[in-house]
Short mmCIF file of C-alpha atoms and ligand atoms in Angstrom, two decimals:
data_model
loop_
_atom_site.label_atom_id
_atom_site.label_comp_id
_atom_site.label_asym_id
_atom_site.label_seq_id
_atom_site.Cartn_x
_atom_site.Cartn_y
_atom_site.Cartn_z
CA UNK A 749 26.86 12.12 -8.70
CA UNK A 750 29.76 11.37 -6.67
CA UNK A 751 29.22 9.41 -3.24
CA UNK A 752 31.55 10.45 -0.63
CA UNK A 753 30.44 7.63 2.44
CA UNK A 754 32.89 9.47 4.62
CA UNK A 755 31.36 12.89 4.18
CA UNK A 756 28.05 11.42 4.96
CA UNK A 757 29.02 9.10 7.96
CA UNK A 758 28.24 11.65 11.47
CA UNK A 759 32.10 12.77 12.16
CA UNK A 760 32.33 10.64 15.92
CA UNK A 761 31.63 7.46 14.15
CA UNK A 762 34.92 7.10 12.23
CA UNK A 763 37.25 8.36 15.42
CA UNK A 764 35.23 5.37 17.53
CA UNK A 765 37.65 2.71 18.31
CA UNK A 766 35.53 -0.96 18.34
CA UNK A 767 34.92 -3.16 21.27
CA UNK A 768 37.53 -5.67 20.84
CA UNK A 769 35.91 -8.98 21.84
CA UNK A 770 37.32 -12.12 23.03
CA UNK A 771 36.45 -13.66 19.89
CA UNK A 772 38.55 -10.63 17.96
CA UNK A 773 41.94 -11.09 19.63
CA UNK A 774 41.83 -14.45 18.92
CA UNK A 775 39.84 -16.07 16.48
CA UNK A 776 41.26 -19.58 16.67
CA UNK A 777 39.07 -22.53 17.04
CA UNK A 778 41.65 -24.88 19.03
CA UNK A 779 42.99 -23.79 22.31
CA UNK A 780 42.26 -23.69 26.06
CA UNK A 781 40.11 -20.80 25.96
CA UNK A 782 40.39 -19.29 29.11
CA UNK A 783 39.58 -15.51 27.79
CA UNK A 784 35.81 -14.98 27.56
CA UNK A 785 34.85 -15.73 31.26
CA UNK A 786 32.38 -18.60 29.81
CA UNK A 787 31.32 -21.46 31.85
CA UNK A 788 34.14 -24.12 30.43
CA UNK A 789 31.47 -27.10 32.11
CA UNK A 790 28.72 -26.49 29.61
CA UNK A 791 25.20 -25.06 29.82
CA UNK A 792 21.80 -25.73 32.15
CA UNK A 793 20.37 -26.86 29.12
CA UNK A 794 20.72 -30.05 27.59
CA UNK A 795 22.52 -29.09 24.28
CA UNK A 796 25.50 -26.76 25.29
CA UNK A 797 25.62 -22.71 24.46
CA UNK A 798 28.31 -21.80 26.83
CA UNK A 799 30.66 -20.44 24.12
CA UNK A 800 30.10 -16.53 22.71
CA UNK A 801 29.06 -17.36 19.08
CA UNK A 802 30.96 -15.84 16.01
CA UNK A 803 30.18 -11.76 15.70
CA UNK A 804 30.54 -11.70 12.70
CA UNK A 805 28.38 -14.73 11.65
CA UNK A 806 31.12 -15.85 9.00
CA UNK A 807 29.87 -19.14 8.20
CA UNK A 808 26.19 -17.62 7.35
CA UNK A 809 27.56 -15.31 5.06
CA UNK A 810 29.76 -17.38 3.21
CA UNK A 811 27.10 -19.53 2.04
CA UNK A 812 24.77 -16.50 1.50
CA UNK A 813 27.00 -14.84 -0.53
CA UNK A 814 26.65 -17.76 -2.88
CA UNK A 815 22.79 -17.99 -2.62
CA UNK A 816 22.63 -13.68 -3.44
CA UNK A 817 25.66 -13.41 -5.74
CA UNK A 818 27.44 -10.82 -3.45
CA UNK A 819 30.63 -11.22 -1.36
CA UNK A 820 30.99 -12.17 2.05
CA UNK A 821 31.77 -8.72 3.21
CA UNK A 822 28.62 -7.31 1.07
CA UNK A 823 26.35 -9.07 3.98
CA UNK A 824 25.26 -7.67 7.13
CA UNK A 825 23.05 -9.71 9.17
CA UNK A 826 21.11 -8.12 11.89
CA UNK A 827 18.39 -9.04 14.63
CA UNK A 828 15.71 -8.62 12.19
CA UNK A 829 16.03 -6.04 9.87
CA UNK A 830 14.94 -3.70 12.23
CA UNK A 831 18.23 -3.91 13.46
CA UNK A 832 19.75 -2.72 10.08
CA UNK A 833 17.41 0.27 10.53
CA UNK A 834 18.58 1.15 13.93
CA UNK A 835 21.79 0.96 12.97
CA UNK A 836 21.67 2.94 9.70
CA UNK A 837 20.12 6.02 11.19
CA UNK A 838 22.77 6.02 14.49
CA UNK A 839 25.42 5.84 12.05
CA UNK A 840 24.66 8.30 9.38
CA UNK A 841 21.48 10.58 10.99
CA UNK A 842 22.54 13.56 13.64
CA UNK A 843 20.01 14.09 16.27
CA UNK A 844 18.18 16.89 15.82
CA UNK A 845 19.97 18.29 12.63
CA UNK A 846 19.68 15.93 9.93
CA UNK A 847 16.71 14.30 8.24
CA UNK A 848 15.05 10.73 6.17
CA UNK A 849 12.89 10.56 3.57
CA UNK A 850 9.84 7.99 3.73
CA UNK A 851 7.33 7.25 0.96
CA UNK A 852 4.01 6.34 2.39
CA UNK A 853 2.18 4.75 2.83
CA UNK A 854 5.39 2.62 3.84
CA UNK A 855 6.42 -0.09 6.30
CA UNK A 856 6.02 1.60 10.29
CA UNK A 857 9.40 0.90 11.78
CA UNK A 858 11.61 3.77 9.44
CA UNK A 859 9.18 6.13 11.16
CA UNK A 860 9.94 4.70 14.73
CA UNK A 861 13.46 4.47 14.42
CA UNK A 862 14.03 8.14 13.40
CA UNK A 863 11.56 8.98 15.79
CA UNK A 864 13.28 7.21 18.40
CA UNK A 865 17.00 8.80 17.08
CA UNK A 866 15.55 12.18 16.60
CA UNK A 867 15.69 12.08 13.37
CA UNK A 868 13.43 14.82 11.47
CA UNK A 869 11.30 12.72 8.79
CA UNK A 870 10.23 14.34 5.47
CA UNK A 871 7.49 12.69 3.84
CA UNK A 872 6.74 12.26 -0.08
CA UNK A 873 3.41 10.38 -0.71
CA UNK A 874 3.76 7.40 -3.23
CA UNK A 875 0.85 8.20 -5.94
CA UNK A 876 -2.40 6.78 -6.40
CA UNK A 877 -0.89 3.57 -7.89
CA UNK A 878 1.69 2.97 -4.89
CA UNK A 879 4.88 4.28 -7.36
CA UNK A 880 7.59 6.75 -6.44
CA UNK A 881 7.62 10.20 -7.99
CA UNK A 882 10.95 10.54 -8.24
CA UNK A 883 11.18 14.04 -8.83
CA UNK A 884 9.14 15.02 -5.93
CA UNK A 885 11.26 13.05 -3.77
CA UNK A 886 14.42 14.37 -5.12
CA UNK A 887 12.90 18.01 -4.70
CA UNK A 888 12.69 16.96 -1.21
CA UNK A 889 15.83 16.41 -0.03
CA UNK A 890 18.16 19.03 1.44
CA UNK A 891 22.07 19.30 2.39
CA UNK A 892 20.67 17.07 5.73
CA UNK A 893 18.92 14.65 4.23
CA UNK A 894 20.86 11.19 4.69
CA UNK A 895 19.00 8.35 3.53
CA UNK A 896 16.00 7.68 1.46
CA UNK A 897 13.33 4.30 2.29
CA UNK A 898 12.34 2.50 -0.16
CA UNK A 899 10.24 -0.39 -0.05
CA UNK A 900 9.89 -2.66 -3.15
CA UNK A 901 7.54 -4.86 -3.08
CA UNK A 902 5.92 -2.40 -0.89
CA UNK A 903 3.90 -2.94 2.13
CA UNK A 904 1.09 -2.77 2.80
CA UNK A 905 0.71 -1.71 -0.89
CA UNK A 906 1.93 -5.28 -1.85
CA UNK A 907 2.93 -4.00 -5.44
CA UNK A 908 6.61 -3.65 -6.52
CA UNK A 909 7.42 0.07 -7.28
CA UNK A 910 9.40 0.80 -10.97
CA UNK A 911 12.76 0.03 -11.25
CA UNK A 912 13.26 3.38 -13.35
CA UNK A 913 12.43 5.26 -10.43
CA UNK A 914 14.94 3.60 -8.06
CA UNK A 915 17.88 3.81 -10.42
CA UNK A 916 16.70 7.69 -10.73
CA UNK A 917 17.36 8.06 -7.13
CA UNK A 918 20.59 6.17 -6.93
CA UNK A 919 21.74 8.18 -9.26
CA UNK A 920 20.70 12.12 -8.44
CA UNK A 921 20.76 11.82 -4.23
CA UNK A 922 24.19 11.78 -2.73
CA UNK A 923 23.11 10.35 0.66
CA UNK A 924 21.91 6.41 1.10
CA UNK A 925 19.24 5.00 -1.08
CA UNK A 926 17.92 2.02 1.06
CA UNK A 927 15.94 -0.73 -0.80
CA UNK A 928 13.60 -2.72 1.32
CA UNK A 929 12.81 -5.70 -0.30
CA UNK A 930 11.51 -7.99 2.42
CA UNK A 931 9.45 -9.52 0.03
CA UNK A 932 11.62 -10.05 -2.76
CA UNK A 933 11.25 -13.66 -3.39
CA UNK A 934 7.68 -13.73 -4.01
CA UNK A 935 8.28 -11.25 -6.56
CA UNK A 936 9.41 -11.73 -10.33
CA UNK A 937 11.58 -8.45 -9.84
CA UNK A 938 15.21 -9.17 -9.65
CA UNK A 939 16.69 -7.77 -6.61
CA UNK A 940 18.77 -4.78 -6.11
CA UNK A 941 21.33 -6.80 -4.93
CA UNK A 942 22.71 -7.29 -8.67
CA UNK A 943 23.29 -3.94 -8.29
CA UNK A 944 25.45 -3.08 -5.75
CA UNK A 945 28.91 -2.61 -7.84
CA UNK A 946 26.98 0.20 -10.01
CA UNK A 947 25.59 1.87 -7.01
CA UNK A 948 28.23 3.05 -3.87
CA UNK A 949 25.14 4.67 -2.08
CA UNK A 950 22.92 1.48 -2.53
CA UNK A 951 21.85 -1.10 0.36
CA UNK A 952 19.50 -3.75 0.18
CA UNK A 953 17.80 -4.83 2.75
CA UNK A 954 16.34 -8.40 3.17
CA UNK A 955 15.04 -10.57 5.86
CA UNK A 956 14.79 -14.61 6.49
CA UNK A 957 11.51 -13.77 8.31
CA UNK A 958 8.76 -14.12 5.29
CA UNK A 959 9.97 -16.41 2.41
CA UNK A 960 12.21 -18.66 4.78
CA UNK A 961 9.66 -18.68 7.50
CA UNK A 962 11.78 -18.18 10.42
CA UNK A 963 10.11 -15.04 11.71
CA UNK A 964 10.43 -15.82 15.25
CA UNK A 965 14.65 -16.01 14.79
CA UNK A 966 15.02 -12.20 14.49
CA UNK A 967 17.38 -12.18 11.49
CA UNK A 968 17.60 -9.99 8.78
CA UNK A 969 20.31 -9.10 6.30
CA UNK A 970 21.57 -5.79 4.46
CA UNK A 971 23.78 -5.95 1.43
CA UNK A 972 25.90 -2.91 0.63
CA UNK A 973 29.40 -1.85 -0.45
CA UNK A 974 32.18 -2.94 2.19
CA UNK A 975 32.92 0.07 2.73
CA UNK A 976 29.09 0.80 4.39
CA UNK A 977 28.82 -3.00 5.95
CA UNK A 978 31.96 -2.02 8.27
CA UNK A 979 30.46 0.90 9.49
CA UNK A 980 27.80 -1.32 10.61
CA UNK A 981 29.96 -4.27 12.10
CA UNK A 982 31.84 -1.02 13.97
CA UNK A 983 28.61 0.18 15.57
CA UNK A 984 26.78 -3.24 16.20
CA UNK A 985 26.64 -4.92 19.47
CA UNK A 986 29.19 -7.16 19.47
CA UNK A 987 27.53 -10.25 19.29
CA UNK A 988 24.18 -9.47 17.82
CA UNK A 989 22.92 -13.05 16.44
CA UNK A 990 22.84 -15.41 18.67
CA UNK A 991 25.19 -18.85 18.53
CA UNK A 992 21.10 -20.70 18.25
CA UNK A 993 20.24 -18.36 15.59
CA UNK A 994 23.20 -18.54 13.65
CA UNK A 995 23.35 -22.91 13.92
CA UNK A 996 19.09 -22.53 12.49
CA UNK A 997 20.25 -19.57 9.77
CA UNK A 998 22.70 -22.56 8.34
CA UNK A 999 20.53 -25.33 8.83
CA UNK A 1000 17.84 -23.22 6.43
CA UNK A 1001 20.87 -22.41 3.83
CA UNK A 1002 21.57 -26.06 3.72
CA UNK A 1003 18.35 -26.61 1.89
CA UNK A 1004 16.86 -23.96 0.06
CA UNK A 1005 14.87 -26.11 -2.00
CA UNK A 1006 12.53 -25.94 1.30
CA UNK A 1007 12.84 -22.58 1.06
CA UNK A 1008 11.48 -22.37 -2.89
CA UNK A 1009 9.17 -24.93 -2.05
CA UNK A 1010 7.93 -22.90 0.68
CA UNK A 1011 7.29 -19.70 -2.01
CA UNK A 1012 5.89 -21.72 -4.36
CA UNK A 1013 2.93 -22.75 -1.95
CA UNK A 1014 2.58 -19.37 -1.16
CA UNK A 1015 2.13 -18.01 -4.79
CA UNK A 1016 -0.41 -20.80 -5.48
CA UNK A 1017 -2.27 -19.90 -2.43
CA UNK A 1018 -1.96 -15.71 -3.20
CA UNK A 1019 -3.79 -16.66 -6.56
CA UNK A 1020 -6.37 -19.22 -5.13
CA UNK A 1021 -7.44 -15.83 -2.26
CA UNK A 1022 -7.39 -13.56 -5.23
CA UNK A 1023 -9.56 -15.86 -7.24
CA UNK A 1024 -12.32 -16.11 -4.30
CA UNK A 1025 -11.75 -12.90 -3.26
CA UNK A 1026 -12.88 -11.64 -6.74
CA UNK A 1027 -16.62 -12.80 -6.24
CA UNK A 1028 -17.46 -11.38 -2.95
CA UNK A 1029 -19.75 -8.72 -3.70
CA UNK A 1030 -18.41 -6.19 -1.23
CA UNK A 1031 -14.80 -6.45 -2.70
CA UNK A 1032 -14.27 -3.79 -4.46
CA UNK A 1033 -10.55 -3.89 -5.44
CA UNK A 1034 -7.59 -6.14 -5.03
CA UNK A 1035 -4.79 -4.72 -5.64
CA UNK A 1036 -1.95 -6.61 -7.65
CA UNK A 1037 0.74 -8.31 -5.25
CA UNK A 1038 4.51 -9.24 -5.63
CA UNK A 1039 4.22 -10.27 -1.87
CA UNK A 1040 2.94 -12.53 0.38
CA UNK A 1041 -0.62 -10.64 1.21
CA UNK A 1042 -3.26 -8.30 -0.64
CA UNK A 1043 -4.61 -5.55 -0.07
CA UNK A 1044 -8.26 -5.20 -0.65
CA UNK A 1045 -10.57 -2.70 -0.74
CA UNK A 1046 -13.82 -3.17 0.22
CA UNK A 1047 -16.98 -1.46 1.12
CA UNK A 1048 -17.13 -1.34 5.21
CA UNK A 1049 -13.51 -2.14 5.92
CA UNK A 1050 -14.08 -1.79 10.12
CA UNK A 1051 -17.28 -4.18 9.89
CA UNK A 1052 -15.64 -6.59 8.17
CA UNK A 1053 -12.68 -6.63 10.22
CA UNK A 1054 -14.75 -7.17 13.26
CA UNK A 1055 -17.01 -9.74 12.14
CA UNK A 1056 -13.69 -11.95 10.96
CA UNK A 1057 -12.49 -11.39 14.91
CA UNK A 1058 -15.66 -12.72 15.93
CA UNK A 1059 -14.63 -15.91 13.91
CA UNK A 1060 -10.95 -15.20 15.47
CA UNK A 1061 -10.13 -14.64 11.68
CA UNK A 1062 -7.45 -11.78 12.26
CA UNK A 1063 -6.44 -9.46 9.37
CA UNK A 1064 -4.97 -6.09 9.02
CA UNK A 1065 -7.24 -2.87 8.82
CA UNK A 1066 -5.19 -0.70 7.20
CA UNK A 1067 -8.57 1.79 6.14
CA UNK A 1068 -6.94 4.78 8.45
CA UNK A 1069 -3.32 4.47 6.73
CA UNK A 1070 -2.70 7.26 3.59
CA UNK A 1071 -3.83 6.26 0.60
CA UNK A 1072 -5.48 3.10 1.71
CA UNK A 1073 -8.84 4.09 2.48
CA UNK A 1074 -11.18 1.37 2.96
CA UNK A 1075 -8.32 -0.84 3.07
CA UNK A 1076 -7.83 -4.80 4.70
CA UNK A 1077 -4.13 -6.18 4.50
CA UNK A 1078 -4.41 -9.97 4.48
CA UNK A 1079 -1.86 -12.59 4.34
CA UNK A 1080 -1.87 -15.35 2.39
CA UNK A 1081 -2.77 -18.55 4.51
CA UNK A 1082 -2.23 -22.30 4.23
CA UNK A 1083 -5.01 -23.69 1.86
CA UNK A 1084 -7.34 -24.66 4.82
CA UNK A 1085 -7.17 -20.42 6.52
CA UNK A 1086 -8.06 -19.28 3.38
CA UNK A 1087 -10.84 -21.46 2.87
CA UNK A 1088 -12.17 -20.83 6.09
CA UNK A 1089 -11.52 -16.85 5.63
CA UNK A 1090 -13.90 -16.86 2.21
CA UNK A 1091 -16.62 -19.15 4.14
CA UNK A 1092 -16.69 -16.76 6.73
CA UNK A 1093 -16.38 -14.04 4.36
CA UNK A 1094 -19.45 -15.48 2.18
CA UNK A 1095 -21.50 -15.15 5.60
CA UNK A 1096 -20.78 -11.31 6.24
CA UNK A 1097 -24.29 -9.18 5.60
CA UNK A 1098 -24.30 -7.39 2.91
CA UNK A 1099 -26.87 -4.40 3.44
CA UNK A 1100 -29.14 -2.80 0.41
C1 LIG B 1239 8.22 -7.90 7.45
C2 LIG B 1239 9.05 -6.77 6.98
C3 LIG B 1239 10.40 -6.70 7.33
C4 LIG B 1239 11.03 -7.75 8.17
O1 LIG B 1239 11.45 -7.31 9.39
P1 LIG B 1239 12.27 -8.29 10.34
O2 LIG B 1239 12.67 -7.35 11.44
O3 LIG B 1239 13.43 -8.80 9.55
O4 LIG B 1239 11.34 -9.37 10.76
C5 LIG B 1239 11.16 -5.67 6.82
N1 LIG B 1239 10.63 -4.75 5.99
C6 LIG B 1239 9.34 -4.81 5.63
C7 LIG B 1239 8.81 -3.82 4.67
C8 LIG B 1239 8.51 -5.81 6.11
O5 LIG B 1239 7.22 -5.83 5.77
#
């Protein structure tokens, strides 16, 4: 089906003329700058941040584009990937008049950002095993439907959803298929990102806040055609990652290997909790994970929950979210937290 990004992109957004920062007119690193109205002295910290930073983060996504196999201009990289969201719905979703699909049970912040944008949401449950049904979803759309969310692996499902299904979307929905794949490197799945030259309505979105551990940075990434990652540099604030952010985001692409080491303790610690998790008689069901937590079912979901608070053991009831009935959401811990979660867990009462 033929993508037209223009026809899809709300009218305003391609007459907007960009914010020309400091850093745009002139890009130069030598000079007297005397054009940004910084403090030339330094900072009132002790290391210096009196300079804007890059907008466009160029010296992340050069050596990103080598660690995904895309191009530097494939890469958007956004305050968290909740960013990417934001910015995908302003750009493409007209207030009150168009609409997004979501699959639940799904990740909370699609929901929130439409919500937020006015954006109608149309919902197609996953099925009983957490997969898309494709031709449900495709039933679903209309001539305002703009993007589809997908989440692969999904959360709080954990499992990764057929890569059949995805390519079945790409291929029949004209708007923008959006791959969420936060938890991509804990999966064997090979990202979407290999992708993107087939697929002119495809982004990926990825963040450094699981597998790279940096959370608390806000940083996520989107990889897309060009054409769609300029749209997104045009609507951004101007200088969305900070000069800190951006100096840590290189430090952590210096040395992946801490990165892969980092996954690697993960995955041994996912199977040690699924191991122990298997003999507690009020487990009922773990489900199988290409992520960084299960979800479990048990048999008194709330109790449980609450006694593990009273041991300031916090999980994630998920027992009131669609299709996840009876549900707990736990991430995988260092060895130690997940010992200590199954001795606590030994201790809860079973009754009759
Ligand atoms: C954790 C998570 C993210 C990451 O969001 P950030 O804003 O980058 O921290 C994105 N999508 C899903 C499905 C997640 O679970």
């Amino acid at each position: 089906m033929a993508f037209d990004l223009k026809a899809l992109l709300r009218p305003h957004i391609a007459n907007i003329k960009p914010y020309s920062s400091a850093r745009d007119e002139y890009s130069g690193k030598e000079g007297i700058f005397l054009d940004a109205n910084e403090n030339p002295f330094g900072s009132a910290t002790a290391e210096d941040f009196n300079r804007y930073p890059d907008p466009y983060q160029w010296a992340i996504k050069e050596k990103l584009a080598i660690v995904k196999d895309v191009r530097p201009n494939q890469i958007f990289i956004g305050n968290g990937s909740d960013e990417a969201i934001d910015l995908l719905i302003r750009a493409f979703c007209r207030p009150g008049k168009d609409n997004v699909i979501l699959l639940p049970p799904t990740y909370g912040m699609y929901e929130v950002s439409a919500e937020i944008n006015d954006i109608q949401i149309k919902k197609v449950n996953l099925s009983t095993d957490y997969q898309l049904r494709p031709d449900a979803i495709l039933a679903a759309t209309d001539e305002f439907t703009k993007i589809i969310f997908i989440c692969s692996p999904n959360n709080p499902s954990g499992n990764k959803v057929a890569r059949e299904d995805i390519r079945k979307i790409l291929e029949n929905f004209k708007g923008l298929v959006v791959v969420d794949e936060a938890y991509t490197d804990f999966s064997d799945e090979p990202s979407f990102t290999t992708e993107l030259d087939q697929y002119p309505n495809l982004l990926v979105m990825q963040t450094f806040s699981k597998a790279w551990g940096l959370a608390s940075l806000r940083l996520g990434m989107a990889f897309a055609s060009a054409e769609i990652i300029k749209i997104l540099n045009l609507i951004k604030p101007p200088y969305n990652i900070s000069g800190l952010t951006q100096q840590k985001a290189l430090e952590a692409l210096e040395g992946k290997e801490k990165m892969e080491s980092l996954v690697k303790d993960i995955l041994l610690e996912r199977e040690y909790l699924w191991q122990e998790l298997t003999h507690l008689e009020f487990v009922l069901h773990i489900y199988p994970s290409h992520a960084n937590f299960l979800l479990v079912k048990v048999t008194a979901a709330r109790k449980i929950y609450d006694f593990l608070i009273d041991s300031q053991i916090i999980v994630r009831d998920r027992s009131k979210v669609l299709l996840c009935d009876d549900c707990l959401r736990i991430s995988v811990g260092t060895r130690e937290e997940n010992v200590a979660l199954i001795k606590t867990l030994k201790k809860f009462p079973v009754v009759g």
